[in-house]
Amino acid sequence: MFIAGILVAGLVVSPVTDWADRHAAPVDRLGPVIGGAAVVGLGESAHGVREETQLKFGTLRALVEQYGFRTIAWEEDWTTGQQVDAYIHGSGQDAEPVVRKMTGTWQTREVADVLRWLRGYNATHQDKVSFVGVEFYATGLPAYDAVENYLAAKAPNRLAEARSHLKAVRPPTANIGAWFREYYALADKQPYIDHARALHDLVAEVPGPGRDLALHNARQIRSFYEYPASPNLWAYRDTEAARNLRWWQRRSGDKVAYWAAVGHTANAPRQRFVQGDTPPLSFPSAGSHLREWYGRRYVSIGFTFTRGTIPAGEVPPPPAGWADAPLGAVSRDPFLLDLRGAPESWVQAPAKIRAVAAYDPANPDECYVTGGTLAEWYDALIHTRTVTPATPL
């Protein structure tokens, strides 16, 4: 993978480390990396990590304040994202009740700090920032209401037809997680899928102001029901997340920062996650679709670390053969590393790098992503030496 180095205090010192030491930059020196990007992926290698969240927060602030980014697309459900967006535009009093409605991954004080800052920024600027969830996995009742309200206003003669489909698919509870688990366990999902598709097609047939938004809500409902029946759940999810992000970017015209796990943001069409003794996951990432559509106007930044503690337990330095191993001995901490111009023996070689989905502290070397190269996955890395868990709410 790269020219072998030596171990010093458990860290790899190699020619790659020497190159990285000379090219490591302060984390706020983003201009050469961002360039003319329309979308920038901010991918964390592990959820629930304080330092990576804070480094992503700092990067996000720079994107908003210095580079004119005006949408934060998040690895979060669309309908939940609407509640977050209302908060950062002035609804409610504090971030914590809103964060508690988000996916459990994000329910930390560090994420609350990000939302408070966005709210404060919007309170003092006319050119405001939006928050959009690009996922569909917890599509809530507001999406169903939005579809019904649109059809009631634009096609009352088809409302009975619409309501027959809505009655068939509308969750029986506001606890969408519970409903998803119940639906996932059903042997025959096809009737739900058929009604969700028919509802989407009905909205598509009804022109009028607001159809774009109503159709997007109908698409989230359709995705919610198609997803558990798809042959590759992760491939389906990332394809739809990328489409949702592109839909919003085209609709708004905004430059977009995409906050998610690195397995979603990396340009990784052939990625393969190895997570202990569970079956490996293989799927094209959302970032690979974004690179296909936007070309070099999609920039992928990966956030990595050497060692520390994550919610699942202690993480030792990566083995010497992994692509991120040489970064632990770089003298600057944290640092930004533009991978353009990096040694080809490092960035163009088949790589293994830490990316945590399901981590077993007893088998730390069985938790990585492969199926590509550093140069393919990332335009730049932001690396920190040691991490600790984020603070749960």
GROMACS .gro file of C-alpha atoms in nm:
model
  393
    1MET     CA    1   0.000   0.000   0.000
    2PHE     CA    2   0.279   0.239   0.089
    3ILE     CA    3   0.648   0.221   0.167
    4ALA     CA    4   0.690   0.047   0.500
    5GLY     CA    5   0.769   0.262   0.799
    6ILE     CA    6   0.871   0.208   1.159
    7LEU     CA    7   0.666   0.214   1.476
    8VAL     CA    8   0.721   0.492   1.731
    9ALA     CA    9   0.498   0.478   2.040
   10GLY     CA   10   0.259   0.255   1.846
   11LEU     CA   11   0.228   0.499   1.553
   12VAL     CA   12   0.351   0.446   1.198
   13VAL     CA   13   0.633   0.678   1.088
   14SER     CA   14   0.685   0.641   0.713
   15PRO     CA   15   0.760   0.840   0.399
   16VAL     CA   16   0.385   0.905   0.382
   17THR     CA   17   0.399   1.055   0.730
   18ASP     CA   18   0.689   1.275   0.620
   19TRP     CA   19   0.488   1.396   0.318
   20ALA     CA   20   0.178   1.454   0.532
   21ASP     CA   21   0.385   1.642   0.790
   22ARG     CA   22   0.503   1.883   0.522
   23HIS     CA   23   0.157   1.932   0.370
   24ALA     CA   24  -0.065   1.927   0.678
   25ALA     CA   25  -0.254   2.257   0.704
   26PRO     CA   26  -0.470   2.427   0.965
   27VAL     CA   27  -0.822   2.289   0.945
   28ASP     CA   28  -0.967   2.626   0.844
   29ARG     CA   29  -0.755   2.653   0.528
   30LEU     CA   30  -1.034   2.518   0.309
   31GLY     CA   31  -1.024   2.745   0.006
   32PRO     CA   32  -0.803   2.532  -0.221
   33VAL     CA   33  -1.006   2.221  -0.136
   34ILE     CA   34  -1.352   2.378  -0.178
   35GLY     CA   35  -1.285   2.561  -0.504
   36GLY     CA   36  -1.608   2.598  -0.701
   37ALA     CA   37  -1.795   2.315  -0.527
   38ALA     CA   38  -2.175   2.306  -0.535
   39VAL     CA   39  -2.193   2.025  -0.277
   40VAL     CA   40  -1.937   1.933  -0.010
   41GLY     CA   41  -1.960   1.603   0.177
   42LEU     CA   42  -1.858   1.609   0.543
   43GLY     CA   43  -1.814   1.243   0.635
   44GLU     CA   44  -1.741   1.119   0.986
   45SER     CA   45  -1.566   0.786   1.034
   46ALA     CA   46  -1.768   0.713   1.351
   47HIS     CA   47  -2.093   0.850   1.488
   48GLY     CA   48  -2.118   0.991   1.839
   49VAL     CA   49  -1.759   1.120   1.854
   50ARG     CA   50  -1.701   1.457   2.016
   51GLU     CA   51  -1.391   1.568   1.829
   52GLU     CA   52  -1.511   1.471   1.481
   53THR     CA   53  -1.843   1.645   1.543
   54GLN     CA   54  -1.664   1.960   1.654
   55LEU     CA   55  -1.427   1.953   1.358
   56LYS     CA   56  -1.722   1.910   1.122
   57PHE     CA   57  -1.894   2.200   1.300
   58GLY     CA   58  -1.591   2.422   1.241
   59THR     CA   59  -1.582   2.321   0.875
   60LEU     CA   60  -1.954   2.388   0.842
   61ARG     CA   61  -1.915   2.736   0.993
   62ALA     CA   62  -1.643   2.816   0.741
   63LEU     CA   63  -1.858   2.690   0.453
   64VAL     CA   64  -2.144   2.913   0.564
   65GLU     CA   65  -1.951   3.224   0.666
   66GLN     CA   66  -1.673   3.226   0.408
   67TYR     CA   67  -1.794   3.028   0.107
   68GLY     CA   68  -2.165   3.104   0.085
   69PHE     CA   69  -2.315   2.762   0.157
   70ARG     CA   70  -2.681   2.802   0.245
   71THR     CA   71  -2.819   2.450   0.293
   72ILE     CA   72  -2.715   2.184   0.541
   73ALA     CA   73  -2.826   1.846   0.405
   74TRP     CA   74  -2.819   1.595   0.689
   75GLU     CA   75  -2.830   1.219   0.729
   76GLU     CA   76  -3.174   1.261   0.880
   77ASP     CA   77  -3.535   1.195   0.782
   78TRP     CA   78  -3.709   1.452   0.561
   79THR     CA   79  -4.001   1.515   0.796
   80THR     CA   80  -3.777   1.539   1.102
   81GLY     CA   81  -3.556   1.775   0.907
   82GLN     CA   82  -3.852   2.007   0.857
   83GLN     CA   83  -3.882   2.042   1.235
   84VAL     CA   84  -3.511   2.114   1.264
   85ASP     CA   85  -3.538   2.373   0.987
   86ALA     CA   86  -3.826   2.543   1.168
   87TYR     CA   87  -3.610   2.562   1.482
   88ILE     CA   88  -3.311   2.722   1.310
   89HIS     CA   89  -3.550   2.976   1.157
   90GLY     CA   90  -3.679   3.081   1.499
   91SER     CA   91  -3.943   2.828   1.609
   92GLY     CA   92  -3.931   2.704   1.967
   93GLN     CA   93  -3.695   2.805   2.244
   94ASP     CA   94  -3.404   2.561   2.265
   95ALA     CA   95  -3.226   2.305   2.051
   96GLU     CA   96  -3.238   2.008   2.287
   97PRO     CA   97  -3.608   1.919   2.243
   98VAL     CA   98  -3.553   1.930   1.867
   99VAL     CA   99  -3.238   1.716   1.881
  100ARG     CA  100  -3.427   1.457   2.086
  101LYS     CA  101  -3.662   1.415   1.789
  102MET     CA  102  -3.370   1.337   1.558
  103THR     CA  103  -3.231   0.991   1.491
  104GLY     CA  104  -3.060   0.856   1.804
  105THR     CA  105  -2.718   0.891   1.641
  106TRP     CA  106  -2.748   1.269   1.659
  107GLN     CA  107  -2.891   1.311   2.008
  108THR     CA  108  -2.585   1.480   2.160
  109ARG     CA  109  -2.498   1.817   2.306
  110GLU     CA  110  -2.244   1.867   2.029
  111VAL     CA  111  -2.515   1.842   1.762
  112ALA     CA  112  -2.734   2.076   1.969
  113ASP     CA  113  -2.447   2.327   1.958
  114VAL     CA  114  -2.448   2.309   1.576
  115LEU     CA  115  -2.822   2.381   1.561
  116ARG     CA  116  -2.797   2.668   1.811
  117TRP     CA  117  -2.527   2.827   1.598
  118LEU     CA  118  -2.737   2.791   1.282
  119ARG     CA  119  -3.030   2.954   1.459
  120GLY     CA  120  -2.808   3.237   1.579
  121TYR     CA  121  -2.666   3.286   1.232
  122ASN     CA  122  -3.012   3.304   1.077
  123ALA     CA  123  -3.126   3.554   1.342
  124THR     CA  124  -2.859   3.801   1.231
  125HIS     CA  125  -2.844   3.745   0.853
  126GLN     CA  126  -3.093   3.804   0.574
  127ASP     CA  127  -2.943   3.531   0.355
  128LYS     CA  128  -3.047   3.245   0.579
  129VAL     CA  129  -2.935   2.883   0.601
  130SER     CA  130  -3.176   2.593   0.552
  131PHE     CA  131  -3.167   2.246   0.704
  132VAL     CA  132  -3.294   1.953   0.497
  133GLY     CA  133  -3.312   1.585   0.584
  134VAL     CA  134  -3.224   1.370   0.283
  135GLU     CA  135  -3.341   1.037   0.428
  136PHE     CA  136  -3.683   0.869   0.416
  137TYR     CA  137  -3.651   0.595   0.677
  138ALA     CA  138  -3.875   0.767   0.934
  139THR     CA  139  -4.120   0.945   0.706
  140GLY     CA  140  -4.370   1.094   0.947
  141LEU     CA  141  -4.736   1.189   0.936
  142PRO     CA  142  -4.671   1.546   0.808
  143ALA     CA  143  -4.574   1.400   0.469
  144TYR     CA  144  -4.911   1.227   0.440
  145ASP     CA  145  -5.091   1.545   0.545
  146ALA     CA  146  -4.897   1.749   0.289
  147VAL     CA  147  -4.997   1.514   0.007
  148GLU     CA  148  -5.363   1.509   0.111
  149ASN     CA  149  -5.376   1.888   0.147
  150TYR     CA  150  -5.224   1.941  -0.196
  151LEU     CA  151  -5.471   1.710  -0.368
  152ALA     CA  152  -5.765   1.853  -0.175
  153ALA     CA  153  -5.673   2.198  -0.304
  154LYS     CA  154  -5.571   2.112  -0.661
  155ALA     CA  155  -5.781   1.806  -0.750
  156PRO     CA  156  -6.082   1.770  -0.519
  157ASN     CA  157  -6.241   1.541  -0.778
  158ARG     CA  158  -5.960   1.291  -0.712
  159LEU     CA  159  -5.952   1.326  -0.336
  160ALA     CA  160  -6.153   1.010  -0.272
  161GLU     CA  161  -5.907   0.813  -0.483
  162ALA     CA  162  -5.616   0.969  -0.298
  163ARG     CA  163  -5.769   0.897   0.040
  164SER     CA  164  -5.814   0.533  -0.046
  165HIS     CA  165  -5.439   0.507  -0.101
  166LEU     CA  166  -5.359   0.720   0.203
  167LYS     CA  167  -5.582   0.506   0.424
  168ALA     CA  168  -5.390   0.199   0.314
  169VAL     CA  169  -5.043   0.338   0.389
  170ARG     CA  170  -5.082   0.604   0.657
  171PRO     CA  171  -4.899   0.483   0.972
  172PRO     CA  172  -5.138   0.390   1.252
  173THR     CA  173  -4.915   0.568   1.506
  174ALA     CA  174  -4.691   0.872   1.528
  175ASN     CA  175  -4.418   0.636   1.653
  176ILE     CA  176  -4.270   0.575   1.310
  177GLY     CA  177  -3.991   0.357   1.444
  178ALA     CA  178  -4.243   0.114   1.588
  179TRP     CA  179  -4.445   0.118   1.266
  180PHE     CA  180  -4.132   0.055   1.058
  181ARG     CA  181  -4.043  -0.250   1.266
  182GLU     CA  182  -4.397  -0.383   1.232
  183TYR     CA  183  -4.400  -0.324   0.856
  184TYR     CA  184  -4.051  -0.471   0.812
  185ALA     CA  185  -4.169  -0.795   0.970
  186LEU     CA  186  -4.462  -0.837   0.729
  187ALA     CA  187  -4.425  -1.125   0.487
  188ASP     CA  188  -4.628  -0.952   0.214
  189LYS     CA  189  -4.532  -0.587   0.169
  190GLN     CA  190  -4.655  -0.555  -0.188
  191PRO     CA  191  -5.001  -0.407  -0.112
  192TYR     CA  192  -4.837  -0.118   0.077
  193ILE     CA  193  -4.586  -0.066  -0.202
  194ASP     CA  194  -4.860  -0.064  -0.466
  195HIS     CA  195  -5.067   0.197  -0.279
  196ALA     CA  196  -4.761   0.416  -0.211
  197ARG     CA  197  -4.664   0.407  -0.577
  198ALA     CA  198  -5.018   0.483  -0.690
  199LEU     CA  199  -5.033   0.779  -0.451
  200HIS     CA  200  -4.705   0.914  -0.589
  201ASP     CA  201  -4.826   0.874  -0.948
  202LEU     CA  202  -5.153   1.049  -0.866
  203VAL     CA  203  -4.969   1.354  -0.733
  204ALA     CA  204  -4.747   1.355  -1.043
  205GLU     CA  205  -5.060   1.377  -1.260
  206VAL     CA  206  -5.198   1.686  -1.082
  207PRO     CA  207  -5.031   2.010  -1.195
  208GLY     CA  208  -5.031   2.328  -0.998
  209PRO     CA  209  -4.824   2.550  -0.770
  210GLY     CA  210  -4.670   2.341  -0.495
  211ARG     CA  211  -4.666   2.012  -0.685
  212ASP     CA  212  -4.286   1.987  -0.661
  213LEU     CA  213  -4.302   1.982  -0.282
  214ALA     CA  214  -4.608   1.756  -0.267
  215LEU     CA  215  -4.442   1.512  -0.504
  216HIS     CA  216  -4.132   1.508  -0.288
  217ASN     CA  217  -4.343   1.416   0.014
  218ALA     CA  218  -4.510   1.142  -0.189
  219ARG     CA  219  -4.168   1.017  -0.296
  220GLN     CA  220  -4.060   0.983   0.069
  221ILE     CA  221  -4.372   0.780   0.144
  222ARG     CA  222  -4.303   0.556  -0.154
  223SER     CA  223  -3.939   0.512  -0.050
  224PHE     CA  224  -4.039   0.424   0.307
  225TYR     CA  225  -4.243   0.130   0.180
  226GLU     CA  226  -4.014   0.018  -0.104
  227TYR     CA  227  -3.698   0.022   0.105
  228PRO     CA  228  -3.750  -0.290   0.324
  229ALA     CA  229  -3.842  -0.493   0.014
  230SER     CA  230  -3.538  -0.387  -0.191
  231PRO     CA  231  -3.267  -0.648  -0.263
  232ASN     CA  232  -2.989  -0.423  -0.127
  233LEU     CA  233  -3.121  -0.194   0.147
  234TRP     CA  234  -2.805   0.016   0.168
  235ALA     CA  235  -2.782   0.069  -0.207
  236TYR     CA  236  -3.147   0.175  -0.219
  237ARG     CA  237  -3.104   0.411   0.077
  238ASP     CA  238  -2.795   0.585  -0.059
  239THR     CA  239  -2.940   0.622  -0.408
  240GLU     CA  240  -3.252   0.788  -0.269
  241ALA     CA  241  -3.054   1.009  -0.029
  242ALA     CA  242  -2.844   1.135  -0.320
  243ARG     CA  243  -3.156   1.200  -0.529
  244ASN     CA  244  -3.318   1.388  -0.244
  245LEU     CA  245  -3.012   1.605  -0.200
  246ARG     CA  246  -2.993   1.680  -0.573
  247TRP     CA  247  -3.365   1.763  -0.578
  248TRP     CA  248  -3.319   2.017  -0.302
  249GLN     CA  249  -3.002   2.166  -0.453
  250ARG     CA  250  -3.175   2.217  -0.788
  251ARG     CA  251  -3.488   2.356  -0.622
  252SER     CA  252  -3.306   2.598  -0.395
  253GLY     CA  253  -3.001   2.680  -0.606
  254ASP     CA  254  -2.801   2.668  -0.282
  255LYS     CA  255  -2.451   2.544  -0.228
  256VAL     CA  256  -2.499   2.243  -0.001
  257ALA     CA  257  -2.296   2.093   0.284
  258TYR     CA  258  -2.380   1.722   0.327
  259TRP     CA  259  -2.338   1.603   0.690
  260ALA     CA  260  -2.335   1.223   0.721
  261ALA     CA  261  -2.123   0.918   0.788
  262VAL     CA  262  -1.825   0.878   0.560
  263GLY     CA  263  -1.980   0.563   0.411
  264HIS     CA  264  -2.245   0.791   0.261
  265THR     CA  265  -2.039   1.097   0.168
  266ALA     CA  266  -1.727   0.932   0.019
  267ASN     CA  267  -1.710   0.885  -0.356
  268ALA     CA  268  -1.716   0.509  -0.314
  269PRO     CA  269  -1.901   0.320  -0.589
  270ARG     CA  270  -1.737  -0.012  -0.490
  271GLN     CA  271  -1.709   0.024  -0.113
  272ARG     CA  272  -1.724  -0.282   0.109
  273PHE     CA  273  -1.775  -0.252   0.484
  274VAL     CA  274  -1.626  -0.523   0.703
  275GLN     CA  275  -1.782  -0.509   1.051
  276GLY     CA  276  -1.668  -0.799   1.268
  277ASP     CA  277  -1.848  -1.128   1.214
  278THR     CA  278  -2.156  -0.969   1.054
  279PRO     CA  279  -2.194  -1.008   0.677
  280PRO     CA  280  -2.000  -0.736   0.490
  281LEU     CA  281  -2.200  -0.450   0.343
  282SER     CA  282  -2.138  -0.356  -0.018
  283PHE     CA  283  -2.314  -0.068  -0.190
  284PRO     CA  284  -2.245   0.244  -0.400
  285SER     CA  285  -2.240   0.545  -0.170
  286ALA     CA  286  -2.455   0.855  -0.205
  287GLY     CA  287  -2.129   1.039  -0.264
  288SER     CA  288  -2.056   0.825  -0.569
  289HIS     CA  289  -2.388   0.932  -0.722
  290LEU     CA  290  -2.315   1.295  -0.638
  291ARG     CA  291  -1.973   1.271  -0.804
  292GLU     CA  292  -2.135   1.118  -1.113
  293TRP     CA  293  -2.388   1.403  -1.133
  294TYR     CA  294  -2.176   1.700  -1.022
  295GLY     CA  295  -1.830   1.590  -1.128
  296ARG     CA  296  -1.560   1.785  -0.946
  297ARG     CA  297  -1.825   2.024  -0.816
  298TYR     CA  298  -1.884   1.754  -0.556
  299VAL     CA  299  -1.603   1.763  -0.298
  300SER     CA  300  -1.559   1.480  -0.046
  301ILE     CA  301  -1.394   1.556   0.290
  302GLY     CA  302  -1.337   1.265   0.527
  303PHE     CA  303  -1.293   1.308   0.904
  304THR     CA  304  -1.064   1.046   1.055
  305PHE     CA  305  -0.889   0.971   1.383
  306THR     CA  306  -0.606   0.756   1.514
  307ARG     CA  307  -0.719   0.622   1.851
  308GLY     CA  308  -0.948   0.691   2.144
  309THR     CA  309  -1.292   0.603   2.274
  310ILE     CA  310  -1.616   0.591   2.079
  311PRO     CA  311  -1.959   0.498   2.220
  312ALA     CA  312  -1.893   0.130   2.142
  313GLY     CA  313  -1.559   0.118   2.327
  314GLU     CA  314  -1.184   0.172   2.303
  315VAL     CA  315  -1.026   0.202   1.957
  316PRO     CA  316  -0.651   0.136   1.913
  317PRO     CA  317  -0.443   0.286   1.630
  318PRO     CA  318  -0.511   0.126   1.292
  319PRO     CA  319  -0.282  -0.158   1.182
  320ALA     CA  320   0.032  -0.057   0.996
  321GLY     CA  321  -0.105  -0.167   0.658
  322TRP     CA  322  -0.414   0.053   0.669
  323ALA     CA  323  -0.418   0.374   0.469
  324ASP     CA  324  -0.491   0.597   0.769
  325ALA     CA  325  -0.212   0.450   0.983
  326PRO     CA  326   0.061   0.701   0.881
  327LEU     CA  327  -0.153   0.999   0.986
  328GLY     CA  328  -0.121   0.932   1.358
  329ALA     CA  329   0.244   1.040   1.364
  330VAL     CA  330   0.192   1.377   1.192
  331SER     CA  331   0.311   1.654   1.422
  332ARG     CA  332   0.017   1.890   1.367
  333ASP     CA  333  -0.306   1.792   1.547
  334PRO     CA  334  -0.570   1.828   1.412
  335PHE     CA  335  -0.489   1.899   1.049
  336LEU     CA  336  -0.632   1.932   0.699
  337LEU     CA  337  -0.465   1.729   0.425
  338ASP     CA  338  -0.539   1.796   0.059
  339LEU     CA  339  -0.486   1.458  -0.107
  340ARG     CA  340  -0.414   1.600  -0.450
  341GLY     CA  341  -0.045   1.554  -0.511
  342ALA     CA  342  -0.009   1.289  -0.240
  343PRO     CA  343   0.226   0.995  -0.304
  344GLU     CA  344   0.057   0.768  -0.558
  345SER     CA  345   0.187   0.459  -0.379
  346TRP     CA  346  -0.042   0.566  -0.094
  347VAL     CA  347  -0.352   0.729  -0.241
  348GLN     CA  348  -0.383   0.519  -0.558
  349ALA     CA  349  -0.334   0.180  -0.392
  350PRO     CA  350  -0.624  -0.044  -0.280
  351ALA     CA  351  -0.701   0.082   0.069
  352LYS     CA  352  -0.837  -0.019   0.405
  353ILE     CA  353  -0.944   0.262   0.636
  354ARG     CA  354  -1.141   0.279   0.959
  355ALA     CA  355  -1.510   0.345   0.915
  356VAL     CA  356  -1.729   0.236   1.204
  357ALA     CA  357  -2.081   0.101   1.161
  358ALA     CA  358  -2.083  -0.188   1.410
  359TYR     CA  359  -1.768  -0.188   1.625
  360ASP     CA  360  -1.648  -0.473   1.846
  361PRO     CA  361  -1.364  -0.363   2.081
  362ALA     CA  362  -1.255  -0.727   2.106
  363ASN     CA  363  -1.188  -0.733   1.731
  364PRO     CA  364  -1.081  -0.378   1.639
  365ASP     CA  365  -0.899  -0.488   1.323
  366GLU     CA  366  -1.224  -0.626   1.179
  367CYS     CA  367  -1.388  -0.286   1.139
  368TYR     CA  368  -1.293  -0.109   0.818
  369VAL     CA  369  -1.399  -0.012   0.469
  370THR     CA  370  -1.225  -0.127   0.153
  371GLY     CA  371  -1.309  -0.152  -0.217
  372GLY     CA  372  -1.140   0.159  -0.348
  373THR     CA  373  -0.855   0.404  -0.295
  374LEU     CA  374  -0.804   0.717  -0.087
  375ALA     CA  375  -0.781   0.927  -0.402
  376GLU     CA  376  -1.116   0.791  -0.519
  377TRP     CA  377  -1.296   0.832  -0.187
  378TYR     CA  378  -1.172   1.172  -0.066
  379ASP     CA  379  -1.047   1.502  -0.196
  380ALA     CA  380  -0.919   1.589   0.151
  381LEU     CA  381  -0.899   1.452   0.503
  382ILE     CA  382  -0.935   1.627   0.837
  383HIS     CA  383  -0.756   1.413   1.092
  384THR     CA  384  -0.732   1.423   1.469
  385ARG     CA  385  -0.516   1.203   1.688
  386THR     CA  386  -0.746   1.117   1.980
  387VAL     CA  387  -1.124   1.107   2.019
  388THR     CA  388  -1.376   1.076   2.301
  389PRO     CA  389  -1.751   1.008   2.303
  390ALA     CA  390  -1.990   1.292   2.240
  391THR     CA  391  -2.215   1.396   2.531
  392PRO     CA  392  -2.559   1.228   2.515
  393LEU     CA  393  -2.868   1.435   2.584
   0.00000   0.00000   0.00000
